[in-house]
mmCIF file with all atom_site columns, C-alpha atoms in Angstrom:
data_model
loop_
_atom_site.group_PDB
_atom_site.id
_atom_site.type_symbol
_atom_site.label_atom_id
_atom_site.label_alt_id
_atom_site.label_comp_id
_atom_site.label_asym_id
_atom_site.label_entity_id
_atom_site.label_seq_id
_atom_site.pdbx_PDB_ins_code
_atom_site.Cartn_x
_atom_site.Cartn_y
_atom_site.Cartn_z
_atom_site.occupancy
_atom_site.B_iso_or_equiv
_atom_site.pdbx_formal_charge
_atom_site.auth_seq_id
_atom_site.auth_comp_id
_atom_site.auth_asym_id
_atom_site.auth_atom_id
_atom_site.pdbx_PDB_model_num
ATOM 1   C CA . MET A 1 1   ? 21.366  -21.506 -33.391 1.00 69.00 ? 1063 MET A CA 1
ATOM 2   C CA . ASP A 1 2   ? 20.309  -24.459 -35.519 1.00 83.00 ? 1064 ASP A CA 1
ATOM 3   C CA . ILE A 1 3   ? 16.722  -23.675 -36.573 1.00 94.00 ? 1065 ILE A CA 1
ATOM 4   C CA . LYS A 1 4   ? 15.002  -26.016 -38.994 1.00 98.00 ? 1066 LYS A CA 1
ATOM 5   C CA . LEU A 1 5   ? 11.478  -26.129 -40.352 1.00 98.00 ? 1067 LEU A CA 1
ATOM 6   C CA . ILE A 1 6   ? 10.165  -29.690 -40.446 1.00 98.00 ? 1068 ILE A CA 1
ATOM 7   C CA . VAL A 1 7   ? 7.007   -30.351 -42.459 1.00 98.00 ? 1069 VAL A CA 1
ATOM 8   C CA . ALA A 1 8   ? 4.235   -31.602 -40.175 1.00 98.00 ? 1070 ALA A CA 1
ATOM 9   C CA . GLU A 1 9   ? 2.236   -34.662 -41.148 1.00 98.00 ? 1071 GLU A CA 1
ATOM 10  C CA . PHE A 1 10  ? -1.353  -35.705 -40.501 1.00 98.00 ? 1072 PHE A CA 1
ATOM 11  C CA . LYS A 1 11  ? -0.259  -37.732 -37.459 1.00 98.00 ? 1073 LYS A CA 1
ATOM 12  C CA . ASP A 1 12  ? 1.117   -34.496 -35.927 1.00 98.00 ? 1074 ASP A CA 1
ATOM 13  C CA . LEU A 1 13  ? -2.187  -32.601 -35.806 1.00 98.00 ? 1075 LEU A CA 1
ATOM 14  C CA . ASN A 1 14  ? -2.948  -33.357 -32.156 1.00 98.00 ? 1076 ASN A CA 1
ATOM 15  C CA . THR A 1 15  ? 0.561   -32.241 -31.191 1.00 98.00 ? 1077 THR A CA 1
ATOM 16  C CA . ILE A 1 16  ? 0.126   -29.000 -33.149 1.00 98.00 ? 1078 ILE A CA 1
ATOM 17  C CA . LEU A 1 17  ? -3.234  -28.360 -31.504 1.00 98.00 ? 1079 LEU A CA 1
ATOM 18  C CA . GLN A 1 18  ? -1.885  -28.949 -27.988 1.00 98.00 ? 1080 GLN A CA 1
ATOM 19  C CA . MET A 1 19  ? 1.180   -26.782 -28.619 1.00 98.00 ? 1081 MET A CA 1
ATOM 20  C CA . GLN A 1 20  ? -1.027  -24.038 -30.075 1.00 98.00 ? 1082 GLN A CA 1
ATOM 21  C CA . LYS A 1 21  ? -3.397  -24.060 -27.103 1.00 98.00 ? 1083 LYS A CA 1
ATOM 22  C CA . GLU A 1 22  ? -0.479  -23.794 -24.669 1.00 98.00 ? 1084 GLU A CA 1
ATOM 23  C CA . ALA A 1 23  ? 1.339   -21.140 -26.698 1.00 98.00 ? 1085 ALA A CA 1
ATOM 24  C CA . PHE A 1 24  ? -1.712  -18.873 -26.996 1.00 98.00 ? 1086 PHE A CA 1
ATOM 25  C CA . ALA A 1 25  ? -3.156  -19.438 -23.498 1.00 98.00 ? 1087 ALA A CA 1
ATOM 26  C CA . GLU A 1 26  ? -1.534  -16.320 -22.036 1.00 97.00 ? 1088 GLU A CA 1
ATOM 27  C CA . LEU A 1 27  ? -2.830  -14.081 -24.835 1.00 98.00 ? 1089 LEU A CA 1
ATOM 28  C CA . TYR A 1 28  ? -6.279  -15.611 -24.485 1.00 98.00 ? 1090 TYR A CA 1
ATOM 29  C CA . GLU A 1 29  ? -6.312  -14.825 -20.771 1.00 97.00 ? 1091 GLU A CA 1
ATOM 30  C CA . LYS A 1 30  ? -5.149  -11.279 -21.446 1.00 97.00 ? 1092 LYS A CA 1
ATOM 31  C CA . TYR A 1 31  ? -7.557  -10.419 -24.277 1.00 98.00 ? 1093 TYR A CA 1
ATOM 32  C CA . GLN A 1 32  ? -10.461 -12.884 -23.833 1.00 95.00 ? 1094 GLN A CA 1
ATOM 33  C CA . ASP A 1 33  ? -10.913 -13.143 -27.599 1.00 94.00 ? 1095 ASP A CA 1
ATOM 34  C CA . THR A 1 34  ? -13.104 -16.221 -27.617 1.00 92.00 ? 1096 THR A CA 1
ATOM 35  C CA . GLU A 1 35  ? -14.022 -15.845 -31.305 1.00 90.00 ? 1097 GLU A CA 1
ATOM 36  C CA . THR A 1 36  ? -10.532 -15.504 -32.798 1.00 92.00 ? 1098 THR A CA 1
ATOM 37  C CA . SER A 1 37  ? -7.985  -16.933 -30.380 1.00 96.00 ? 1099 SER A CA 1
ATOM 38  C CA . PRO A 1 38  ? -5.948  -19.911 -31.576 1.00 97.00 ? 1100 PRO A CA 1
ATOM 39  C CA . ALA A 1 39  ? -6.163  -21.089 -27.951 1.00 98.00 ? 1101 ALA A CA 1
ATOM 40  C CA . THR A 1 40  ? -9.859  -21.859 -28.454 1.00 97.00 ? 1102 THR A CA 1
ATOM 41  C CA . GLU A 1 41  ? -9.547  -23.760 -31.725 1.00 97.00 ? 1103 GLU A CA 1
ATOM 42  C CA . LYS A 1 42  ? -10.613 -27.362 -32.058 1.00 97.00 ? 1104 LYS A CA 1
ATOM 43  C CA . TYR A 1 43  ? -9.030  -30.318 -33.837 1.00 98.00 ? 1105 TYR A CA 1
ATOM 44  C CA . GLU A 1 44  ? -11.444 -29.863 -36.758 1.00 98.00 ? 1106 GLU A CA 1
ATOM 45  C CA . ASP A 1 45  ? -10.136 -26.317 -37.329 1.00 97.00 ? 1107 ASP A CA 1
ATOM 46  C CA . ILE A 1 46  ? -6.543  -27.530 -37.626 1.00 97.00 ? 1108 ILE A CA 1
ATOM 47  C CA . LEU A 1 47  ? -7.624  -30.476 -39.779 1.00 98.00 ? 1109 LEU A CA 1
ATOM 48  C CA . PHE A 1 48  ? -9.565  -28.203 -42.148 1.00 98.00 ? 1110 PHE A CA 1
ATOM 49  C CA . ARG A 1 49  ? -6.530  -25.954 -42.691 1.00 98.00 ? 1111 ARG A CA 1
ATOM 50  C CA . PHE A 1 50  ? -4.108  -28.887 -42.882 1.00 98.00 ? 1112 PHE A CA 1
ATOM 51  C CA . ASN A 1 51  ? -6.162  -30.319 -45.755 1.00 98.00 ? 1113 ASN A CA 1
ATOM 52  C CA . GLN A 1 52  ? -6.037  -27.094 -47.778 1.00 97.00 ? 1114 GLN A CA 1
ATOM 53  C CA . PRO A 1 53  ? -3.652  -27.739 -50.696 1.00 97.00 ? 1115 PRO A CA 1
ATOM 54  C CA . GLU A 1 54  ? -1.991  -24.351 -50.251 1.00 97.00 ? 1116 GLU A CA 1
ATOM 55  C CA . THR A 1 55  ? -1.265  -24.890 -46.522 1.00 98.00 ? 1117 THR A CA 1
ATOM 56  C CA . THR A 1 56  ? 1.897   -26.318 -45.005 1.00 98.00 ? 1118 THR A CA 1
ATOM 57  C CA . TYR A 1 57  ? 2.411   -26.617 -41.268 1.00 98.00 ? 1119 TYR A CA 1
ATOM 58  C CA . TYR A 1 58  ? 6.015   -26.743 -40.105 1.00 98.00 ? 1120 TYR A CA 1
ATOM 59  C CA . PHE A 1 59  ? 7.445   -27.535 -36.722 1.00 98.00 ? 1121 PHE A CA 1
ATOM 60  C CA . ILE A 1 60  ? 10.066  -24.976 -35.768 1.00 98.00 ? 1122 ILE A CA 1
ATOM 61  C CA . THR A 1 61  ? 12.903  -27.004 -34.301 1.00 98.00 ? 1123 THR A CA 1
ATOM 62  C CA . ALA A 1 62  ? 16.022  -25.905 -32.465 1.00 97.00 ? 1124 ALA A CA 1
ATOM 63  C CA . ASP A 1 63  ? 18.612  -28.636 -32.060 1.00 93.00 ? 1125 ASP A CA 1
ATOM 64  C CA . ASN A 1 64  ? 15.872  -31.206 -32.861 1.00 93.00 ? 1126 ASN A CA 1
ATOM 65  C CA . ILE A 1 65  ? 13.516  -29.863 -30.151 1.00 97.00 ? 1127 ILE A CA 1
ATOM 66  C CA . LYS A 1 66  ? 10.064  -28.673 -31.261 1.00 98.00 ? 1128 LYS A CA 1
ATOM 67  C CA . VAL A 1 67  ? 10.026  -25.061 -30.062 1.00 98.00 ? 1129 VAL A CA 1
ATOM 68  C CA . GLY A 1 68  ? 7.048   -23.873 -32.097 1.00 98.00 ? 1130 GLY A CA 1
ATOM 69  C CA . VAL A 1 69  ? 4.963   -24.071 -35.255 1.00 98.00 ? 1131 VAL A CA 1
ATOM 70  C CA . ILE A 1 70  ? 4.500   -21.926 -38.346 1.00 98.00 ? 1132 ILE A CA 1
ATOM 71  C CA . ARG A 1 71  ? 1.733   -22.336 -40.901 1.00 98.00 ? 1133 ARG A CA 1
ATOM 72  C CA . ILE A 1 72  ? 2.389   -21.072 -44.406 1.00 98.00 ? 1134 ILE A CA 1
ATOM 73  C CA . VAL A 1 73  ? -0.344  -20.516 -46.964 1.00 98.00 ? 1135 VAL A CA 1
ATOM 74  C CA . ASP A 1 74  ? 1.229   -20.424 -50.416 1.00 97.00 ? 1136 ASP A CA 1
ATOM 75  C CA . CYS A 1 75  ? -0.915  -20.776 -53.542 1.00 95.00 ? 1137 CYS A CA 1
ATOM 76  C CA . LYS A 1 76  ? 2.297   -20.899 -55.611 1.00 90.00 ? 1138 LYS A CA 1
ATOM 77  C CA . ASP A 1 77  ? 0.601   -18.928 -58.360 1.00 90.00 ? 1139 ASP A CA 1
ATOM 78  C CA . GLY A 1 78  ? 2.918   -15.911 -58.341 1.00 83.00 ? 1140 GLY A CA 1
ATOM 79  C CA . VAL A 1 79  ? -0.054  -13.611 -57.758 1.00 86.00 ? 1141 VAL A CA 1
ATOM 80  C CA . THR A 1 80  ? -1.638  -14.398 -54.401 1.00 91.00 ? 1142 THR A CA 1
ATOM 81  C CA . ARG A 1 81  ? 0.256   -13.171 -51.358 1.00 94.00 ? 1143 ARG A CA 1
ATOM 82  C CA . LYS A 1 82  ? 1.748   -15.857 -49.157 1.00 97.00 ? 1144 LYS A CA 1
ATOM 83  C CA . ARG A 1 83  ? 0.492   -15.819 -45.588 1.00 98.00 ? 1145 ARG A CA 1
ATOM 84  C CA . ILE A 1 84  ? 1.869   -16.680 -42.167 1.00 98.00 ? 1146 ILE A CA 1
ATOM 85  C CA . SER A 1 85  ? -0.995  -17.732 -39.916 1.00 97.00 ? 1147 SER A CA 1
ATOM 86  C CA . PRO A 1 86  ? -0.205  -18.607 -37.225 1.00 98.00 ? 1148 PRO A CA 1
ATOM 87  C CA . ILE A 1 87  ? 3.348   -18.645 -35.968 1.00 98.00 ? 1149 ILE A CA 1
ATOM 88  C CA . PHE A 1 88  ? 4.044   -19.415 -32.342 1.00 98.00 ? 1150 PHE A CA 1
ATOM 89  C CA . ILE A 1 89  ? 6.919   -20.266 -30.064 1.00 98.00 ? 1151 ILE A CA 1
ATOM 90  C CA . MET A 1 90  ? 6.343   -22.218 -26.863 1.00 98.00 ? 1152 MET A CA 1
ATOM 91  C CA . PRO A 1 91  ? 6.651   -20.034 -23.737 1.00 98.00 ? 1153 PRO A CA 1
ATOM 92  C CA . GLU A 1 92  ? 9.847   -21.651 -22.464 1.00 98.00 ? 1154 GLU A CA 1
ATOM 93  C CA . TYR A 1 93  ? 11.654  -20.964 -25.771 1.00 98.00 ? 1155 TYR A CA 1
ATOM 94  C CA . ARG A 1 94  ? 10.640  -17.349 -26.390 1.00 97.00 ? 1156 ARG A CA 1
ATOM 95  C CA . ASN A 1 95  ? 12.999  -14.397 -26.783 1.00 95.00 ? 1157 ASN A CA 1
ATOM 96  C CA . LYS A 1 96  ? 15.771  -16.510 -28.304 1.00 96.00 ? 1158 LYS A CA 1
ATOM 97  C CA . GLY A 1 97  ? 15.317  -15.407 -31.927 1.00 96.00 ? 1159 GLY A CA 1
ATOM 98  C CA . TYR A 1 98  ? 13.510  -18.581 -33.010 1.00 98.00 ? 1160 TYR A CA 1
ATOM 99  C CA . ALA A 1 99  ? 10.498  -16.835 -34.573 1.00 98.00 ? 1161 ALA A CA 1
ATOM 100 C CA . GLN A 1 100 ? 12.742  -14.506 -36.550 1.00 97.00 ? 1162 GLN A CA 1
ATOM 101 C CA . GLN A 1 101 ? 14.827  -17.412 -37.838 1.00 97.00 ? 1163 GLN A CA 1
ATOM 102 C CA . ALA A 1 102 ? 11.704  -19.432 -38.665 1.00 98.00 ? 1164 ALA A CA 1
ATOM 103 C CA . ILE A 1 103 ? 10.265  -16.599 -40.763 1.00 98.00 ? 1165 ILE A CA 1
ATOM 104 C CA . LYS A 1 104 ? 13.563  -16.217 -42.593 1.00 97.00 ? 1166 LYS A CA 1
ATOM 105 C CA . GLU A 1 105 ? 13.565  -19.959 -43.297 1.00 97.00 ? 1167 GLU A CA 1
ATOM 106 C CA . ALA A 1 106 ? 9.953   -19.825 -44.516 1.00 97.00 ? 1168 ALA A CA 1
ATOM 107 C CA . GLU A 1 107 ? 10.890  -16.971 -46.846 1.00 96.00 ? 1169 GLU A CA 1
ATOM 108 C CA . ARG A 1 108 ? 13.874  -18.970 -48.080 1.00 96.00 ? 1170 ARG A CA 1
ATOM 109 C CA . PHE A 1 109 ? 11.571  -21.931 -48.902 1.00 95.00 ? 1171 PHE A CA 1
ATOM 110 C CA . HIS A 1 110 ? 8.650   -19.942 -50.317 1.00 96.00 ? 1172 HIS A CA 1
ATOM 111 C CA . GLY A 1 111 ? 10.288  -16.776 -51.682 1.00 93.00 ? 1173 GLY A CA 1
ATOM 112 C CA . LYS A 1 112 ? 11.070  -13.465 -50.020 1.00 90.00 ? 1174 LYS A CA 1
ATOM 113 C CA . GLN A 1 113 ? 8.338   -11.362 -51.651 1.00 88.00 ? 1175 GLN A CA 1
ATOM 114 C CA . TYR A 1 114 ? 4.580   -10.918 -51.421 1.00 94.00 ? 1176 TYR A CA 1
ATOM 115 C CA . TRP A 1 115 ? 3.810   -11.960 -47.860 1.00 97.00 ? 1177 TRP A CA 1
ATOM 116 C CA . MET A 1 116 ? 1.069   -10.959 -45.456 1.00 98.00 ? 1178 MET A CA 1
ATOM 117 C CA . LEU A 1 117 ? 0.285   -11.626 -41.831 1.00 98.00 ? 1179 LEU A CA 1
ATOM 118 C CA . ASP A 1 118 ? -1.569  -10.080 -38.939 1.00 98.00 ? 1180 ASP A CA 1
ATOM 119 C CA . THR A 1 119 ? -0.962  -9.722  -35.240 1.00 98.00 ? 1181 THR A CA 1
ATOM 120 C CA . ILE A 1 120 ? -2.286  -8.041  -32.123 1.00 98.00 ? 1182 ILE A CA 1
ATOM 121 C CA . LEU A 1 121 ? -1.548  -4.302  -32.251 1.00 98.00 ? 1183 LEU A CA 1
ATOM 122 C CA . GLN A 1 122 ? -1.166  -4.173  -28.465 1.00 98.00 ? 1184 GLN A CA 1
ATOM 123 C CA . GLU A 1 123 ? 1.614   -6.796  -28.574 1.00 98.00 ? 1185 GLU A CA 1
ATOM 124 C CA . LYS A 1 124 ? 4.473   -4.419  -29.359 1.00 97.00 ? 1186 LYS A CA 1
ATOM 125 C CA . GLY A 1 125 ? 7.092   -7.201  -29.391 1.00 96.00 ? 1187 GLY A CA 1
ATOM 126 C CA . ASN A 1 126 ? 5.256   -8.981  -32.205 1.00 97.00 ? 1188 ASN A CA 1
ATOM 127 C CA . CYS A 1 127 ? 4.923   -5.763  -34.203 1.00 98.00 ? 1189 CYS A CA 1
ATOM 128 C CA . TYR A 1 128 ? 8.623   -5.014  -33.689 1.00 98.00 ? 1190 TYR A CA 1
ATOM 129 C CA . LEU A 1 129 ? 9.615   -8.498  -34.881 1.00 97.00 ? 1191 LEU A CA 1
ATOM 130 C CA . TYR A 1 130 ? 7.639   -8.255  -38.110 1.00 98.00 ? 1192 TYR A CA 1
ATOM 131 C CA . GLU A 1 131 ? 8.779   -4.701  -38.833 1.00 98.00 ? 1193 GLU A CA 1
ATOM 132 C CA . LYS A 1 132 ? 12.402  -5.729  -38.233 1.00 97.00 ? 1194 LYS A CA 1
ATOM 133 C CA . LEU A 1 133 ? 11.923  -8.439  -40.882 1.00 97.00 ? 1195 LEU A CA 1
ATOM 134 C CA . GLY A 1 134 ? 10.681  -5.917  -43.455 1.00 97.00 ? 1196 GLY A CA 1
ATOM 135 C CA . TYR A 1 135 ? 6.915   -6.162  -42.994 1.00 97.00 ? 1197 TYR A CA 1
ATOM 136 C CA . HIS A 1 136 ? 4.908   -2.927  -43.148 1.00 97.00 ? 1198 HIS A CA 1
ATOM 137 C CA . GLN A 1 137 ? 1.488   -2.125  -41.742 1.00 98.00 ? 1199 GLN A CA 1
ATOM 138 C CA . THR A 1 138 ? -1.146  -1.963  -44.481 1.00 98.00 ? 1200 THR A CA 1
ATOM 139 C CA . GLY A 1 139 ? -3.289  0.565   -42.630 1.00 98.00 ? 1201 GLY A CA 1
ATOM 140 C CA . LYS A 1 140 ? -6.032  -2.024  -42.104 1.00 98.00 ? 1202 LYS A CA 1
ATOM 141 C CA . THR A 1 141 ? -7.012  -2.904  -38.552 1.00 98.00 ? 1203 THR A CA 1
ATOM 142 C CA . GLU A 1 142 ? -9.832  -4.928  -37.042 1.00 97.00 ? 1204 GLU A CA 1
ATOM 143 C CA . GLN A 1 143 ? -11.190 -4.234  -33.565 1.00 97.00 ? 1205 GLN A CA 1
ATOM 144 C CA . ILE A 1 144 ? -11.831 -7.594  -31.858 1.00 96.00 ? 1206 ILE A CA 1
ATOM 145 C CA . ASN A 1 145 ? -12.930 -6.251  -28.496 1.00 96.00 ? 1207 ASN A CA 1
ATOM 146 C CA . GLU A 1 146 ? -12.246 -3.265  -26.228 1.00 96.00 ? 1208 GLU A CA 1
ATOM 147 C CA . ARG A 1 147 ? -8.788  -4.666  -25.333 1.00 96.00 ? 1209 ARG A CA 1
ATOM 148 C CA . MET A 1 148 ? -7.582  -6.010  -28.660 1.00 97.00 ? 1210 MET A CA 1
ATOM 149 C CA . THR A 1 149 ? -7.057  -4.793  -32.222 1.00 98.00 ? 1211 THR A CA 1
ATOM 150 C CA . ILE A 1 150 ? -5.657  -6.863  -35.065 1.00 98.00 ? 1212 ILE A CA 1
ATOM 151 C CA . VAL A 1 151 ? -3.192  -5.048  -37.330 1.00 98.00 ? 1213 VAL A CA 1
ATOM 152 C CA . PHE A 1 152 ? -2.384  -6.274  -40.835 1.00 98.00 ? 1214 PHE A CA 1
ATOM 153 C CA . TYR A 1 153 ? 1.101   -6.406  -42.360 1.00 98.00 ? 1215 TYR A CA 1
ATOM 154 C CA . GLU A 1 154 ? 2.545   -7.080  -45.774 1.00 97.00 ? 1216 GLU A CA 1
ATOM 155 C CA . LYS A 1 155 ? 5.970   -7.522  -47.291 1.00 96.00 ? 1217 LYS A CA 1
ATOM 156 C CA . LYS A 1 156 ? 6.328   -6.580  -50.941 1.00 90.00 ? 1218 LYS A CA 1
#
């Protein structure tokens, strides 16, 4: 499996937004989290994050095909935890190990320690993936609605 992370450029923002909306559509339908779902974000939201100096968006590619996106927030100060937010794989490419390989690549680029991320507690596959990669629940959760709770993870 030839996974590469390719740095996204300004001209890629519309592609990222469209991929994100498609990738998160199923979760949006399931949980109806209008306030927090990446499926409901607008171009301006992606643009705002893209312009943050600590943010890098990467396309996750498999054999030169864009299978997903990962956003890394890295202040590069040695103190602030690095953050994955979001990571997604397009529906037709899921369950092939791409997310796992992308996170490993991100850790190779940005360092293996001091990471954080969050996910939907009810999505057991997501929780399993992060725990398999060495992330541990912090004990913090955030109830979004009656169907959905966000759980926070860190990797020391």
